[in-house]
mmCIF file of C-alpha atoms in Angstrom:
data_model
loop_
_atom_site.group_PDB
_atom_site.id
_atom_site.type_symbol
_atom_site.label_atom_id
_atom_site.label_comp_id
_atom_site.label_asym_id
_atom_site.label_seq_id
_atom_site.Cartn_x
_atom_site.Cartn_y
_atom_site.Cartn_z
ATOM 1 C CA MET A 1 110.031 102.811 85.910
ATOM 2 C CA ILE A 2 111.101 100.548 88.744
ATOM 3 C CA ARG A 3 114.868 100.789 89.139
ATOM 4 C CA ILE A 4 116.740 97.540 89.794
ATOM 5 C CA CYS A 5 120.496 97.321 89.862
ATOM 6 C CA LEU A 6 121.449 94.560 87.399
ATOM 7 C CA ILE A 7 124.876 93.993 88.979
ATOM 8 C CA ALA A 8 123.261 93.515 92.369
ATOM 9 C CA LEU A 9 120.702 91.073 90.973
ATOM 10 C CA ILE A 10 123.464 88.997 89.389
ATOM 11 C CA LEU A 11 125.302 88.887 92.695
ATOM 12 C CA SER A 12 122.229 88.124 94.815
ATOM 13 C CA GLY A 13 120.397 85.681 92.561
ATOM 14 C CA THR A 14 116.600 85.455 92.266
ATOM 15 C CA ALA A 15 114.602 87.677 94.615
ATOM 16 C CA ALA A 16 112.323 85.890 97.080
ATOM 17 C CA LEU A 17 108.553 86.188 97.267
ATOM 18 C CA ALA A 18 106.736 88.102 99.977
ATOM 19 C CA ALA A 19 105.017 85.074 101.480
ATOM 20 C CA PRO A 20 103.982 83.925 104.941
ATOM 21 C CA GLN A 21 105.526 80.450 104.624
ATOM 22 C CA ALA A 22 109.132 81.622 104.587
ATOM 23 C CA GLY A 23 110.698 84.966 105.359
ATOM 24 C CA PRO A 24 111.644 86.626 102.063
ATOM 25 C CA ALA A 25 115.055 87.987 101.238
ATOM 26 C CA PRO A 26 115.021 91.529 99.874
ATOM 27 C CA VAL A 27 116.134 92.356 96.373
ATOM 28 C CA THR A 28 119.770 93.389 96.862
ATOM 29 C CA VAL A 29 120.394 96.900 95.594
ATOM 30 C CA ALA A 30 123.529 98.873 94.821
ATOM 31 C CA PRO A 31 125.794 99.997 97.710
ATOM 32 C CA ALA A 32 124.797 103.078 99.650
ATOM 33 C CA ALA A 33 127.276 105.252 97.742
ATOM 34 C CA ALA A 34 125.328 104.687 94.528
ATOM 35 C CA ALA A 35 121.901 104.792 96.189
ATOM 36 C CA PRO A 36 119.790 107.871 96.931
ATOM 37 C CA ALA A 37 121.343 109.859 99.730
ATOM 38 C CA ALA A 38 119.615 109.324 103.070
ATOM 39 C CA ALA A 39 120.293 112.984 103.967
ATOM 40 C CA THR A 40 117.736 114.095 101.375
ATOM 41 C CA LEU A 41 115.003 112.004 102.997
ATOM 42 C CA PRO A 42 112.842 112.771 106.037
ATOM 43 C CA ALA A 43 114.508 112.064 109.394
ATOM 44 C CA LYS A 44 111.734 109.643 110.417
ATOM 45 C CA LEU A 45 110.026 107.294 107.948
ATOM 46 C CA GLN A 46 106.899 105.245 108.600
ATOM 47 C CA LEU A 47 106.004 101.856 107.135
ATOM 48 C CA ARG A 48 102.634 101.045 105.683
ATOM 49 C CA PRO A 49 101.042 98.073 107.490
ATOM 50 C CA GLU A 50 99.253 96.763 104.383
ATOM 51 C CA LEU A 51 99.743 96.952 100.602
ATOM 52 C CA HIS A 52 97.624 96.066 97.573
ATOM 53 C CA LEU A 53 99.668 95.820 94.386
ATOM 54 C CA ALA A 54 98.905 95.010 90.761
ATOM 55 C CA ARG A 55 102.546 94.389 89.782
ATOM 56 C CA ASP A 56 105.002 91.673 90.760
ATOM 57 C CA LEU A 57 107.555 93.855 92.580
ATOM 58 C CA VAL A 58 107.306 95.724 95.884
ATOM 59 C CA THR A 59 109.231 98.999 95.861
ATOM 60 C CA PHE A 60 110.437 101.083 98.766
ATOM 61 C CA GLY A 61 107.899 103.698 97.683
ATOM 62 C CA ASP A 62 105.159 101.122 98.232
ATOM 63 C CA LEU A 63 106.449 100.306 101.699
ATOM 64 C CA ILE A 64 107.322 103.826 102.845
ATOM 65 C CA PRO A 65 104.949 106.698 101.998
ATOM 66 C CA GLY A 66 106.590 109.995 101.231
ATOM 67 C CA LEU A 67 109.555 108.645 99.287
ATOM 68 C CA THR A 68 110.111 110.211 95.873
ATOM 69 C CA GLY A 69 112.292 109.762 92.817
ATOM 70 C CA GLU A 70 114.781 106.894 92.602
ATOM 71 C CA ALA A 71 114.368 106.036 96.271
ATOM 72 C CA ALA A 72 110.660 105.306 95.766
ATOM 73 C CA ALA A 73 111.212 103.403 92.510
ATOM 74 C CA THR A 74 113.891 101.065 93.888
ATOM 75 C CA ALA A 75 112.637 97.476 94.059
ATOM 76 C CA ALA A 76 112.832 95.738 97.441
ATOM 77 C CA PHE A 77 110.858 92.467 97.303
ATOM 78 C CA ARG A 78 108.893 90.337 94.907
ATOM 79 C CA ALA A 79 105.123 90.420 95.426
ATOM 80 C CA PRO A 80 103.081 87.239 96.019
ATOM 81 C CA ALA A 81 101.451 85.367 93.138
ATOM 82 C CA LEU A 82 98.305 86.749 91.544
ATOM 83 C CA GLY A 83 95.450 86.845 94.003
ATOM 84 C CA GLU A 84 97.652 85.736 96.909
ATOM 85 C CA THR A 85 98.520 87.478 100.172
ATOM 86 C CA GLY A 86 101.925 87.315 101.868
ATOM 87 C CA THR A 87 103.890 89.090 104.574
ATOM 88 C CA ILE A 88 107.280 90.783 104.864
ATOM 89 C CA GLN A 89 108.934 90.943 108.253
ATOM 90 C CA VAL A 90 109.798 94.480 109.368
ATOM 91 C CA ALA A 91 113.342 93.364 110.215
ATOM 92 C CA ARG A 92 113.848 92.333 106.584
ATOM 93 C CA ILE A 93 112.540 95.677 105.371
ATOM 94 C CA VAL A 94 114.916 97.551 107.662
ATOM 95 C CA GLU A 95 117.828 95.424 106.452
ATOM 96 C CA ALA A 96 116.918 96.078 102.802
ATOM 97 C CA ALA A 97 116.418 99.812 103.390
ATOM 98 C CA ARG A 98 119.863 100.115 105.007
ATOM 99 C CA ALA A 99 121.472 98.194 102.131
ATOM 100 C CA ALA A 100 119.790 100.548 99.662
ATOM 101 C CA GLY A 101 120.846 103.647 101.542
ATOM 102 C CA ILE A 102 117.271 104.624 102.306
ATOM 103 C CA VAL A 103 118.121 104.781 106.024
ATOM 104 C CA ARG A 104 121.396 104.644 107.956
ATOM 105 C CA GLU A 105 119.956 103.430 111.268
ATOM 106 C CA ALA A 106 117.040 101.127 112.060
ATOM 107 C CA SER A 107 115.634 103.826 114.363
ATOM 108 C CA GLN A 108 114.955 106.011 111.306
ATOM 109 C CA LEU A 109 112.212 103.606 110.174
ATOM 110 C CA ASP A 110 109.061 103.613 112.316
ATOM 111 C CA SER A 111 107.129 100.315 112.119
ATOM 112 C CA GLN A 112 104.273 101.728 114.258
ATOM 113 C CA GLY A 113 104.408 98.659 116.471
ATOM 114 C CA PHE A 114 103.660 95.938 113.902
ATOM 115 C CA ALA A 115 106.130 93.168 113.107
ATOM 116 C CA GLN A 116 105.252 92.541 109.459
ATOM 117 C CA VAL A 117 103.726 94.189 106.413
ATOM 118 C CA VAL A 118 100.849 92.388 104.664
ATOM 119 C CA VAL A 119 101.103 92.410 100.870
ATOM 120 C CA THR A 120 98.188 91.413 98.617
ATOM 121 C CA ARG A 121 98.602 90.978 94.884
ATOM 122 C CA THR A 122 95.413 92.133 93.205
ATOM 123 C CA ALA A 123 93.940 89.914 90.536
ATOM 124 C CA ARG A 124 90.796 89.084 88.629
ATOM 125 C CA ARG A 125 89.198 85.912 89.960
ATOM 126 C CA ILE A 126 87.888 83.423 87.423
ATOM 127 C CA THR A 127 84.732 81.858 88.855
ATOM 128 C CA ALA A 128 83.052 78.498 88.277
ATOM 129 C CA ALA A 129 80.313 80.371 86.403
ATOM 130 C CA ASP A 130 82.951 81.852 84.036
ATOM 131 C CA LEU A 131 84.326 78.380 83.297
ATOM 132 C CA GLU A 132 80.870 76.896 82.763
ATOM 133 C CA ALA A 133 79.830 79.686 80.401
ATOM 134 C CA ALA A 134 83.006 79.225 78.330
ATOM 135 C CA VAL A 135 82.531 75.457 78.080
ATOM 136 C CA LYS A 136 78.863 75.787 77.080
ATOM 137 C CA THR A 137 79.787 78.305 74.383
ATOM 138 C CA GLY A 138 82.481 75.933 73.115
ATOM 139 C CA LEU A 139 80.038 73.004 73.025
ATOM 140 C CA GLN A 140 77.551 75.043 70.996
ATOM 141 C CA GLU A 141 80.147 76.303 68.537
ATOM 142 C CA ARG A 142 82.123 73.072 68.062
ATOM 143 C CA PHE A 143 79.572 70.304 68.605
ATOM 144 C CA GLY A 144 76.200 72.005 68.166
ATOM 145 C CA VAL A 145 75.206 71.049 71.714
ATOM 146 C CA ASP A 146 72.600 73.281 73.362
ATOM 147 C CA ALA A 147 73.751 73.050 76.971
ATOM 148 C CA ARG A 148 71.338 75.558 78.479
ATOM 149 C CA ILE A 149 69.447 72.884 80.419
ATOM 150 C CA PHE A 150 72.672 71.377 81.738
ATOM 151 C CA ALA A 151 75.089 72.278 84.506
ATOM 152 C CA LEU A 152 78.815 71.582 84.370
ATOM 153 C CA ALA A 153 80.065 69.342 87.186
ATOM 154 C CA ILE A 154 83.852 69.848 87.245
ATOM 155 C CA ASP A 155 85.871 66.917 88.541
ATOM 156 C CA GLY A 156 87.250 67.861 91.949
ATOM 157 C CA GLY A 157 85.379 71.160 91.950
ATOM 158 C CA ALA A 158 86.157 74.404 90.172
ATOM 159 C CA PRO A 159 89.858 75.325 90.459
ATOM 160 C CA ALA A 160 90.977 78.629 91.949
ATOM 161 C CA VAL A 161 92.165 80.724 89.016
ATOM 162 C CA SER A 162 93.462 84.300 89.022
ATOM 163 C CA VAL A 163 94.582 86.431 86.093
ATOM 164 C CA GLU A 164 95.976 89.916 85.690
ATOM 165 C CA PRO A 165 93.475 92.482 87.051
ATOM 166 C CA GLU A 166 93.568 94.657 83.935
ATOM 167 C CA LEU A 167 92.276 91.848 81.680
ATOM 168 C CA THR A 168 88.537 92.100 80.972
ATOM 169 C CA GLY A 169 88.115 89.547 78.181
ATOM 170 C CA GLU A 170 85.920 86.483 78.656
ATOM 171 C CA VAL A 171 87.303 83.021 79.328
ATOM 172 C CA ALA A 172 87.633 81.120 76.044
ATOM 173 C CA VAL A 173 87.974 77.440 75.180
ATOM 174 C CA VAL A 174 91.268 76.604 73.479
ATOM 175 C CA ASP A 175 90.816 72.824 73.198
ATOM 176 C CA LEU A 176 87.655 70.799 73.823
ATOM 177 C CA SER A 177 86.684 67.137 73.579
ATOM 178 C CA PHE A 178 83.156 65.830 74.257
ATOM 179 C CA ASP A 179 81.485 62.404 74.452
ATOM 180 C CA ALA A 180 77.781 62.849 73.672
ATOM 181 C CA ARG A 181 76.794 59.492 75.183
ATOM 182 C CA SER A 182 78.391 59.959 78.609
ATOM 183 C CA ARG A 183 78.285 63.766 78.425
ATOM 184 C CA ARG A 184 81.854 63.839 79.680
ATOM 185 C CA LEU A 185 84.290 66.481 78.455
ATOM 186 C CA GLN A 186 87.825 67.781 78.739
ATOM 187 C CA ALA A 187 88.796 71.364 78.047
ATOM 188 C CA ARG A 188 91.718 73.766 78.077
ATOM 189 C CA LEU A 189 90.745 77.357 78.739
ATOM 190 C CA ALA A 190 92.454 80.731 78.682
ATOM 191 C CA VAL A 191 91.840 84.448 79.082
ATOM 192 C CA PRO A 192 93.191 86.401 76.084
ATOM 193 C CA GLY A 193 96.417 88.203 76.981
ATOM 194 C CA SER A 194 96.992 86.445 80.307
ATOM 195 C CA MET A 195 100.649 85.628 80.868
ATOM 196 C CA ALA A 196 99.699 83.754 84.055
ATOM 197 C CA MET A 197 97.469 81.329 82.147
ATOM 198 C CA ARG A 198 100.048 81.020 79.407
ATOM 199 C CA LEU A 199 102.669 79.926 81.931
ATOM 200 C CA LYS A 200 100.202 77.667 83.759
ATOM 201 C CA PRO A 201 97.507 76.426 81.332
ATOM 202 C CA LEU A 202 94.079 75.729 82.821
ATOM 203 C CA ARG A 203 92.751 72.257 82.078
ATOM 204 C CA ILE A 204 89.520 70.823 83.449
ATOM 205 C CA SER A 205 87.460 67.665 83.021
ATOM 206 C CA GLY A 206 83.862 67.080 83.981
ATOM 207 C CA GLN A 207 80.365 66.093 82.962
ATOM 208 C CA LEU A 208 77.182 67.806 81.845
ATOM 209 C CA VAL A 209 74.376 67.198 84.339
ATOM 210 C CA GLU A 210 70.731 67.703 83.408
ATOM 211 C CA THR A 211 69.031 70.400 85.458
ATOM 212 C CA MET A 212 65.537 71.646 86.183
ATOM 213 C CA GLU A 213 64.073 74.904 87.392
ATOM 214 C CA VAL A 214 63.304 75.049 91.104
ATOM 215 C CA ILE A 215 62.003 77.762 93.398
ATOM 216 C CA VAL A 216 64.225 78.609 96.358
ATOM 217 C CA PRO A 217 63.789 81.150 99.162
ATOM 218 C CA LYS A 218 66.223 84.060 99.079
ATOM 219 C CA ARG A 219 66.154 84.344 102.874
ATOM 220 C CA LEU A 220 65.001 82.470 105.944
ATOM 221 C CA ILE A 221 61.198 82.274 105.941
ATOM 222 C CA ALA A 222 59.548 81.825 109.330
ATOM 223 C CA ARG A 223 56.662 79.429 109.868
ATOM 224 C CA GLY A 224 53.345 81.139 109.133
ATOM 225 C CA GLU A 225 54.971 83.863 106.999
ATOM 226 C CA THR A 226 53.473 84.656 103.607
ATOM 227 C CA LEU A 227 55.907 84.441 100.697
ATOM 228 C CA GLY A 228 56.080 87.433 98.381
ATOM 229 C CA LYS A 229 57.551 87.647 94.894
ATOM 230 C CA ASP A 230 60.743 89.202 96.305
ATOM 231 C CA ASP A 231 61.244 86.303 98.734
ATOM 232 C CA VAL A 232 61.900 83.598 96.131
ATOM 233 C CA VAL A 233 64.033 83.118 93.048
ATOM 234 C CA VAL A 234 64.092 80.633 90.178
ATOM 235 C CA GLU A 235 67.304 78.592 89.923
ATOM 236 C CA ARG A 236 68.470 75.620 87.911
ATOM 237 C CA ARG A 237 69.523 72.615 89.990
ATOM 238 C CA PRO A 238 70.543 69.049 89.034
ATOM 239 C CA ARG A 239 67.362 67.080 88.293
ATOM 240 C CA GLU A 240 68.575 63.914 89.988
ATOM 241 C CA GLY A 241 67.385 63.619 93.559
ATOM 242 C CA GLN A 242 64.947 66.521 93.480
ATOM 243 C CA GLY A 243 61.788 64.387 93.669
ATOM 244 C CA SER A 244 58.338 65.029 92.279
ATOM 245 C CA GLU A 245 57.234 67.467 94.999
ATOM 246 C CA VAL A 246 59.706 70.196 94.100
ATOM 247 C CA ILE A 247 57.995 73.430 93.096
ATOM 248 C CA ALA A 248 59.082 74.548 89.629
ATOM 249 C CA ASP A 249 56.651 77.442 89.109
ATOM 250 C CA ALA A 250 56.978 80.584 91.219
ATOM 251 C CA ARG A 251 53.209 81.072 91.076
ATOM 252 C CA ALA A 252 52.824 77.947 93.191
ATOM 253 C CA ALA A 253 54.837 79.582 95.997
ATOM 254 C CA ILE A 254 54.003 83.294 95.895
ATOM 255 C CA ASP A 255 51.243 84.354 98.298
ATOM 256 C CA LYS A 256 51.435 80.990 100.035
ATOM 257 C CA VAL A 257 52.080 80.535 103.756
ATOM 258 C CA ALA A 258 55.075 78.620 105.073
ATOM 259 C CA ARG A 259 54.000 75.508 106.966
ATOM 260 C CA ARG A 260 57.448 75.310 108.601
ATOM 261 C CA ALA A 261 60.651 77.362 108.715
ATOM 262 C CA LEU A 262 62.144 77.488 105.205
ATOM 263 C CA LEU A 263 65.899 77.802 104.741
ATOM 264 C CA ALA A 264 67.418 80.147 102.163
ATOM 265 C CA GLY A 265 68.675 78.319 99.063
ATOM 266 C CA VAL A 266 66.828 75.039 99.765
ATOM 267 C CA PRO A 267 64.360 74.145 96.949
ATOM 268 C CA LEU A 268 60.722 74.465 97.973
ATOM 269 C CA ARG A 269 58.431 71.440 97.964
ATOM 270 C CA ALA A 270 54.659 71.433 97.689
ATOM 271 C CA SER A 271 54.357 70.286 101.289
ATOM 272 C CA ASP A 272 56.374 73.298 102.503
ATOM 273 C CA VAL A 273 53.652 75.837 101.741
ATOM 274 C CA GLN A 274 49.894 76.167 101.820
ATOM 275 C CA ARG A 275 47.364 78.721 100.793
ATOM 276 C CA GLU A 276 46.682 81.424 103.319
ATOM 277 C CA GLU A 277 43.695 80.530 105.496
ATOM 278 C CA ILE A 278 41.174 83.343 105.636
ATOM 279 C CA VAL A 279 38.651 81.349 107.631
ATOM 280 C CA ALA A 280 39.785 79.669 110.844
ATOM 281 C CA LYS A 281 38.128 76.750 112.561
ATOM 282 C CA GLY A 282 35.522 78.043 115.003
ATOM 283 C CA ASP A 283 35.232 81.473 113.361
ATOM 284 C CA LEU A 284 31.839 83.106 113.043
ATOM 285 C CA VAL A 285 31.133 83.514 109.326
ATOM 286 C CA THR A 286 28.471 84.871 107.038
ATOM 287 C CA ILE A 287 26.761 82.146 104.995
ATOM 288 C CA VAL A 288 25.648 83.533 101.658
ATOM 289 C CA TYR A 289 23.197 82.097 99.140
ATOM 290 C CA GLU A 290 22.725 84.133 95.986
ATOM 291 C CA GLY A 291 20.466 83.103 93.145
ATOM 292 C CA PRO A 292 18.406 84.835 90.428
ATOM 293 C CA GLY A 293 16.622 87.678 92.232
ATOM 294 C CA LEU A 294 17.417 86.199 95.631
ATOM 295 C CA LEU A 295 20.059 86.880 98.295
ATOM 296 C CA ILE A 296 19.973 85.098 101.624
ATOM 297 C CA THR A 297 22.513 85.580 104.408
ATOM 298 C CA LEU A 298 22.742 84.035 107.835
ATOM 299 C CA ARG A 299 25.326 83.580 110.530
ATOM 300 C CA GLY A 300 27.199 80.355 111.062
ATOM 301 C CA ARG A 301 30.282 78.904 112.645
ATOM 302 C CA ALA A 302 33.092 77.327 110.593
ATOM 303 C CA ASN A 303 33.806 73.708 111.468
ATOM 304 C CA GLU A 304 37.165 73.755 109.694
ATOM 305 C CA ALA A 305 39.730 76.205 108.441
ATOM 306 C CA GLY A 306 39.937 77.127 104.772
ATOM 307 C CA ALA A 307 41.729 79.256 102.250
ATOM 308 C CA MET A 308 40.142 81.144 99.382
ATOM 309 C CA GLY A 309 38.178 78.649 97.263
ATOM 310 C CA ASP A 310 38.262 75.789 99.791
ATOM 311 C CA VAL A 311 35.037 73.915 100.531
ATOM 312 C CA VAL A 312 34.319 73.907 104.273
ATOM 313 C CA SER A 313 31.444 72.902 106.505
ATOM 314 C CA VAL A 314 29.622 75.483 108.602
ATOM 315 C CA THR A 315 26.975 75.113 111.283
ATOM 316 C CA ASN A 316 24.013 77.332 112.045
ATOM 317 C CA PRO A 317 24.292 77.757 115.856
ATOM 318 C CA GLN A 318 20.492 78.060 116.243
ATOM 319 C CA SER A 319 19.283 75.139 114.123
ATOM 320 C CA LYS A 320 22.497 73.093 114.411
ATOM 321 C CA ARG A 321 22.216 72.300 110.711
ATOM 322 C CA VAL A 322 25.495 71.714 108.856
ATOM 323 C CA LEU A 323 26.046 73.184 105.384
ATOM 324 C CA GLN A 324 28.845 72.809 102.848
ATOM 325 C CA GLY A 325 30.095 75.992 101.228
ATOM 326 C CA LYS A 326 33.055 77.533 99.476
ATOM 327 C CA VAL A 327 35.207 80.183 101.147
ATOM 328 C CA SER A 328 34.601 83.317 99.074
ATOM 329 C CA GLY A 329 36.252 85.923 101.284
ATOM 330 C CA PRO A 330 37.337 86.668 104.835
ATOM 331 C CA ALA A 331 34.689 85.236 107.198
ATOM 332 C CA ARG A 332 32.435 84.543 104.207
ATOM 333 C CA VAL A 333 31.173 81.195 102.896
ATOM 334 C CA SER A 334 29.029 80.852 99.781
ATOM 335 C CA VAL A 335 26.758 77.877 99.124
ATOM 336 C CA GLN A 336 25.509 76.485 95.831
ATOM 337 C CA PRO A 337 21.934 77.074 94.641
ATOM 338 C CA SER A 338 21.168 73.369 95.209
ATOM 339 C CA ALA A 339 21.465 74.042 98.905
ATOM 340 C CA ALA A 340 18.687 76.647 98.888
ATOM 341 C CA GLY A 341 16.178 74.401 100.595
ATOM 342 C CA HIS A 342 18.643 73.617 103.349
ATOM 343 C CA ILE A 343 19.329 77.300 103.887
ATOM 344 C CA ALA A 344 15.656 78.187 104.077
ATOM 345 C CA SER A 345 15.037 75.448 106.636
ATOM 346 C CA ALA A 346 18.173 76.345 108.536
ATOM 347 C CA ARG A 347 16.795 79.710 109.596
#
């Protein structure tokens, strides 16, 4: 257990925080006569340059590795607030260590050249997604509202919230009001067992915004690159402002070629992609006519590019006749039976 001298606390008042805005005052401890004897400690002590703590007090054992017993358990400073990072000047640590009898001279404490110790108070971060999930659950349970197709737009953005790191329970709605017409709401939320949220209740206001599924690239896609199933993801985005060209089905994007550079996270539009061209303009192709008991092939040159299934025009270089056919494979164009006469005369 962390040892704090009650008489010293009464005399010194409230201990200061380890924070970068103002140099903290150490927790005043009992006089050296009542403190652990410095003679029992190593002749040279080293400070840690950085600490990560789950509790609200910084002890000398946290600051100086190798301390044991009461010397290590003696409180020196208050830690920053949950999730915050602060600093303690080395001069303050030396002053506090001398007052506690940890060292007699400043030279006994080696700061390794740094002027301050960085202290981070560990915490569990409550995200915007946590808040949204809690509100949607509350709307379903209290108002029967299925909010799966909606997103929660929090007024002023999601607040930064931290709770004790050992708490694993989900965020829960304590109070909730909802206007179905405007879709506006107000809520008070909490994490079960959190003293931090009990001392500082979390209240938010916002509005439900209708969303739609969109396809977005997971990474930068270069122009001419073919999109695979691992390159895109389905996300829900606010419907307003998306436009009619936004791709909502992943099948409309996978195996398509980017017509321009596509940024990660930006919803894809139909004009952003095209089917992969397997016949290029000017390519030599095989023109195929296949009917009952008949297969005719001849060489031709594509007059236009096409993807699988596109109808393109091809020219027989010898006869100069132009035929219309459907791209049926790489460098392959198939024509309909109605074009049989044209093919025969095109030889």
